[in-house]
Amino acid sequence: MKLAVLASLLASAAAFAPAQVGKSSTAIKAFEEELGAQPPLGCWDPLGLLNGADQERFDRLRYVELKHGRISMLAVVGYLVAENGIRLPGDIDYEGLAFADVPNGFAAFNTIQGAGIAQIVAFIGFLELAVMKDITGGEFVGDFRNDALDFGWDTFDEETKLSKRAIELNQGRAAQMGILALMVHEQLGVSLIPSV
């Protein structure tokens, strides 16, 4: 018992010891000026994915980060819409299961039949392979406009474009954490959504 108390005291004292500052790799320093490397963390790479990386590797990781961020933003909105009871009208299958009768979150997988889940997976695969890709070599990594959509993007100056791209990147990062929190809390049985 005394040994356990001594060990816990040493561990708590070590928490207040000054942290040793290590050198950051030159690969990370090469990306310090990239979009998304923002104060106070700068180019933060705790898993070392950029160790020895070149610009092509960085661009691929940024592409994946943007894509996951966009999907997570849609997921958070979809989760909140479903939690508020907003559903499509009609039935989800030919057996008469209404959209309104499908529970939210992971419980929906127990209600929807296998063919319905297969359709969802096939639709996501179609989007991944045919729609959500850079065909024309856009203005920046993750630019899926493909010379077809604009929505006024070309009217912005370069500083505004950079600002809007940084906002999208940060909101995507937040949405990734948000949907993760919603899923974890659902599995724990604790709702993050206040009851009305």
Short mmCIF file of C-alpha atoms in Angstrom, two decimals:
data_model
loop_
_atom_site.label_atom_id
_atom_site.label_comp_id
_atom_site.label_asym_id
_atom_site.label_seq_id
_atom_site.Cartn_x
_atom_site.Cartn_y
_atom_site.Cartn_z
CA MET A 1 0.00 0.00 0.00
CA LYS A 2 2.80 2.40 0.88
CA LEU A 3 4.50 1.58 -2.40
CA ALA A 4 1.33 2.41 -4.33
CA VAL A 5 0.98 5.76 -2.55
CA LEU A 6 4.64 6.56 -3.21
CA ALA A 7 4.28 5.65 -6.89
CA SER A 8 1.18 7.85 -7.28
CA LEU A 9 2.96 10.78 -5.59
CA LEU A 10 5.92 10.44 -7.94
CA ALA A 11 3.62 10.22 -10.94
CA SER A 12 1.72 13.34 -9.91
CA ALA A 13 4.97 15.21 -9.29
CA ALA A 14 6.19 14.22 -12.74
CA ALA A 15 3.12 15.84 -14.26
CA PHE A 16 4.44 19.23 -13.15
CA ALA A 17 7.98 18.70 -14.42
CA PRO A 18 8.93 20.87 -17.38
CA ALA A 19 8.37 19.12 -20.69
CA GLN A 20 11.37 18.52 -22.87
CA VAL A 21 11.14 20.33 -26.14
CA GLY A 22 12.16 18.08 -28.99
CA LYS A 23 13.18 19.11 -32.44
CA SER A 24 10.49 18.95 -35.07
CA SER A 25 11.41 17.13 -38.22
CA THR A 26 12.36 19.02 -41.35
CA ALA A 27 9.41 17.40 -43.14
CA ILE A 28 6.99 19.10 -40.79
CA LYS A 29 8.84 22.41 -41.06
CA ALA A 30 8.42 22.19 -44.83
CA PHE A 31 4.63 22.29 -44.37
CA GLU A 32 4.46 25.02 -41.69
CA GLU A 33 3.20 27.56 -44.24
CA GLU A 34 0.49 25.31 -45.70
CA LEU A 35 -3.20 26.03 -45.29
CA GLY A 36 -4.41 24.55 -42.02
CA ALA A 37 -1.13 24.98 -40.14
CA GLN A 38 -2.58 27.54 -37.74
CA PRO A 39 -1.58 28.89 -34.34
CA PRO A 40 -1.06 27.69 -31.70
CA LEU A 41 -0.19 24.21 -33.03
CA GLY A 42 1.20 25.02 -36.45
CA CYS A 43 1.67 21.91 -38.56
CA TRP A 44 0.59 19.30 -36.02
CA ASP A 45 1.43 15.71 -36.91
CA PRO A 46 1.27 13.56 -33.76
CA LEU A 47 1.25 10.27 -35.69
CA GLY A 48 4.27 11.15 -37.81
CA LEU A 49 2.42 10.74 -41.10
CA LEU A 50 4.52 13.51 -42.65
CA ASN A 51 7.90 12.07 -41.66
CA GLY A 52 9.87 11.94 -44.88
CA ALA A 53 6.83 13.13 -46.86
CA ASP A 54 7.02 15.14 -50.05
CA GLN A 55 4.46 17.61 -51.41
CA GLU A 56 2.57 14.84 -53.23
CA ARG A 57 2.10 12.88 -49.98
CA PHE A 58 1.00 16.03 -48.15
CA ASP A 59 -1.52 16.84 -50.90
CA ARG A 60 -2.95 13.31 -50.70
CA LEU A 61 -3.37 13.58 -46.92
CA ARG A 62 -4.96 17.03 -47.30
CA TYR A 63 -7.35 15.62 -49.94
CA VAL A 64 -8.38 12.83 -47.55
CA GLU A 65 -8.77 15.31 -44.68
CA LEU A 66 -11.02 17.56 -46.75
CA LYS A 67 -13.12 14.64 -47.95
CA HIS A 68 -13.57 13.23 -44.46
CA GLY A 69 -14.39 16.71 -43.18
CA ARG A 70 -17.07 17.23 -45.82
CA ILE A 71 -18.62 13.83 -45.12
CA SER A 72 -18.52 14.53 -41.38
CA MET A 73 -20.27 17.87 -41.84
CA LEU A 74 -23.05 16.10 -43.73
CA ALA A 75 -23.16 13.37 -41.06
CA VAL A 76 -23.57 15.85 -38.20
CA VAL A 77 -26.36 17.68 -40.02
CA GLY A 78 -28.05 14.37 -40.89
CA TYR A 79 -27.80 13.18 -37.30
CA LEU A 80 -29.30 16.40 -35.93
CA VAL A 81 -32.11 16.40 -38.52
CA ALA A 82 -33.04 12.81 -37.67
CA GLU A 83 -32.86 13.48 -33.93
CA ASN A 84 -35.34 16.31 -34.40
CA GLY A 85 -37.83 13.90 -35.96
CA ILE A 86 -37.60 15.19 -39.51
CA ARG A 87 -38.02 12.21 -41.85
CA LEU A 88 -38.76 11.54 -45.48
CA PRO A 89 -42.42 10.76 -46.21
CA GLY A 90 -43.41 7.28 -47.31
CA ASP A 91 -41.95 3.84 -46.85
CA ILE A 92 -38.36 2.69 -46.95
CA ASP A 93 -39.23 -0.76 -48.34
CA TYR A 94 -42.08 -2.60 -50.06
CA GLU A 95 -43.14 -4.24 -46.80
CA GLY A 96 -44.48 -0.95 -45.46
CA LEU A 97 -41.69 0.11 -43.07
CA ALA A 98 -42.07 3.89 -42.91
CA PHE A 99 -39.06 6.19 -42.75
CA ALA A 100 -40.55 7.56 -39.52
CA ASP A 101 -40.37 4.07 -37.97
CA VAL A 102 -36.63 3.69 -38.52
CA PRO A 103 -34.73 4.55 -35.33
CA ASN A 104 -31.82 6.97 -35.30
CA GLY A 105 -28.15 6.11 -35.32
CA PHE A 106 -26.76 2.60 -35.13
CA ALA A 107 -30.17 1.11 -34.29
CA ALA A 108 -31.23 1.76 -37.90
CA PHE A 109 -28.92 -1.05 -39.05
CA ASN A 110 -31.02 -3.53 -37.06
CA THR A 111 -34.24 -2.27 -38.67
CA ILE A 112 -33.28 -1.80 -42.33
CA GLN A 113 -33.07 -5.04 -44.31
CA GLY A 114 -29.83 -6.21 -45.90
CA ALA A 115 -30.91 -5.16 -49.40
CA GLY A 116 -31.51 -1.61 -48.15
CA ILE A 117 -28.07 -1.43 -46.56
CA ALA A 118 -26.57 -2.82 -49.79
CA GLN A 119 -28.27 -0.01 -51.73
CA ILE A 120 -26.80 2.58 -49.36
CA VAL A 121 -23.32 1.08 -49.73
CA ALA A 122 -23.70 0.93 -53.53
CA PHE A 123 -24.81 4.58 -53.65
CA ILE A 124 -21.83 5.66 -51.54
CA GLY A 125 -19.55 3.63 -53.82
CA PHE A 126 -21.04 5.35 -56.87
CA LEU A 127 -20.43 8.77 -55.31
CA GLU A 128 -16.86 7.79 -54.41
CA LEU A 129 -16.00 6.45 -57.86
CA ALA A 130 -17.92 8.76 -60.16
CA VAL A 131 -18.87 12.03 -58.48
CA MET A 132 -16.54 13.00 -55.62
CA LYS A 133 -13.35 13.26 -57.61
CA ASP A 134 -11.19 15.85 -59.23
CA ILE A 135 -11.49 15.27 -62.97
CA THR A 136 -10.02 18.47 -64.42
CA GLY A 137 -7.17 19.14 -61.98
CA GLY A 138 -8.81 21.90 -59.96
CA GLU A 139 -7.42 25.08 -58.54
CA PHE A 140 -6.41 23.37 -55.28
CA VAL A 141 -6.45 19.95 -53.63
CA GLY A 142 -10.07 18.94 -53.02
CA ASP A 143 -11.51 21.25 -55.68
CA PHE A 144 -14.39 19.18 -57.10
CA ARG A 145 -15.97 21.93 -59.20
CA ASN A 146 -14.55 20.31 -62.37
CA ASP A 147 -15.18 23.43 -64.46
CA ALA A 148 -18.93 22.85 -64.08
CA LEU A 149 -19.88 24.51 -60.77
CA ASP A 150 -18.86 27.94 -59.61
CA PHE A 151 -21.35 29.52 -57.18
CA GLY A 152 -19.36 32.76 -57.40
CA TRP A 153 -15.98 31.32 -56.35
CA ASP A 154 -14.15 33.04 -59.20
CA THR A 155 -15.40 36.45 -58.07
CA PHE A 156 -13.42 36.27 -54.78
CA ASP A 157 -9.93 37.66 -54.42
CA GLU A 158 -7.09 35.30 -53.43
CA GLU A 159 -7.14 36.32 -49.75
CA THR A 160 -10.88 35.60 -49.47
CA LYS A 161 -10.46 32.25 -51.23
CA LEU A 162 -7.69 31.26 -48.82
CA SER A 163 -9.82 32.35 -45.86
CA LYS A 164 -12.83 30.35 -47.05
CA ARG A 165 -10.68 27.26 -47.63
CA ALA A 166 -9.25 27.58 -44.10
CA ILE A 167 -12.78 27.93 -42.69
CA GLU A 168 -13.89 24.78 -44.53
CA LEU A 169 -10.86 22.87 -43.28
CA ASN A 170 -11.43 23.90 -39.66
CA GLN A 171 -15.16 23.21 -39.80
CA GLY A 172 -14.41 19.79 -41.27
CA ARG A 173 -12.01 19.07 -38.43
CA ALA A 174 -14.62 20.12 -35.89
CA ALA A 175 -17.30 18.04 -37.61
CA GLN A 176 -15.07 14.96 -37.50
CA MET A 177 -14.79 15.36 -33.75
CA GLY A 178 -18.50 16.18 -33.52
CA ILE A 179 -19.79 13.07 -35.29
CA LEU A 180 -17.34 10.95 -33.32
CA ALA A 181 -18.73 12.40 -30.08
CA LEU A 182 -22.32 11.83 -31.22
CA MET A 183 -21.58 8.20 -32.10
CA VAL A 184 -19.69 7.49 -28.86
CA HIS A 185 -22.39 9.06 -26.72
CA GLU A 186 -25.06 7.10 -28.56
CA GLN A 187 -23.23 3.87 -27.75
CA LEU A 188 -22.87 4.97 -24.12
CA GLY A 189 -26.60 5.66 -23.95
CA VAL A 190 -26.08 9.34 -23.17
CA SER A 191 -27.69 11.88 -25.49
CA LEU A 192 -25.87 15.08 -26.30
CA ILE A 193 -29.10 16.52 -27.65
CA PRO A 194 -31.22 18.20 -24.96
CA SER A 195 -34.79 16.90 -24.73
CA VAL A 196 -37.46 19.29 -25.93
#
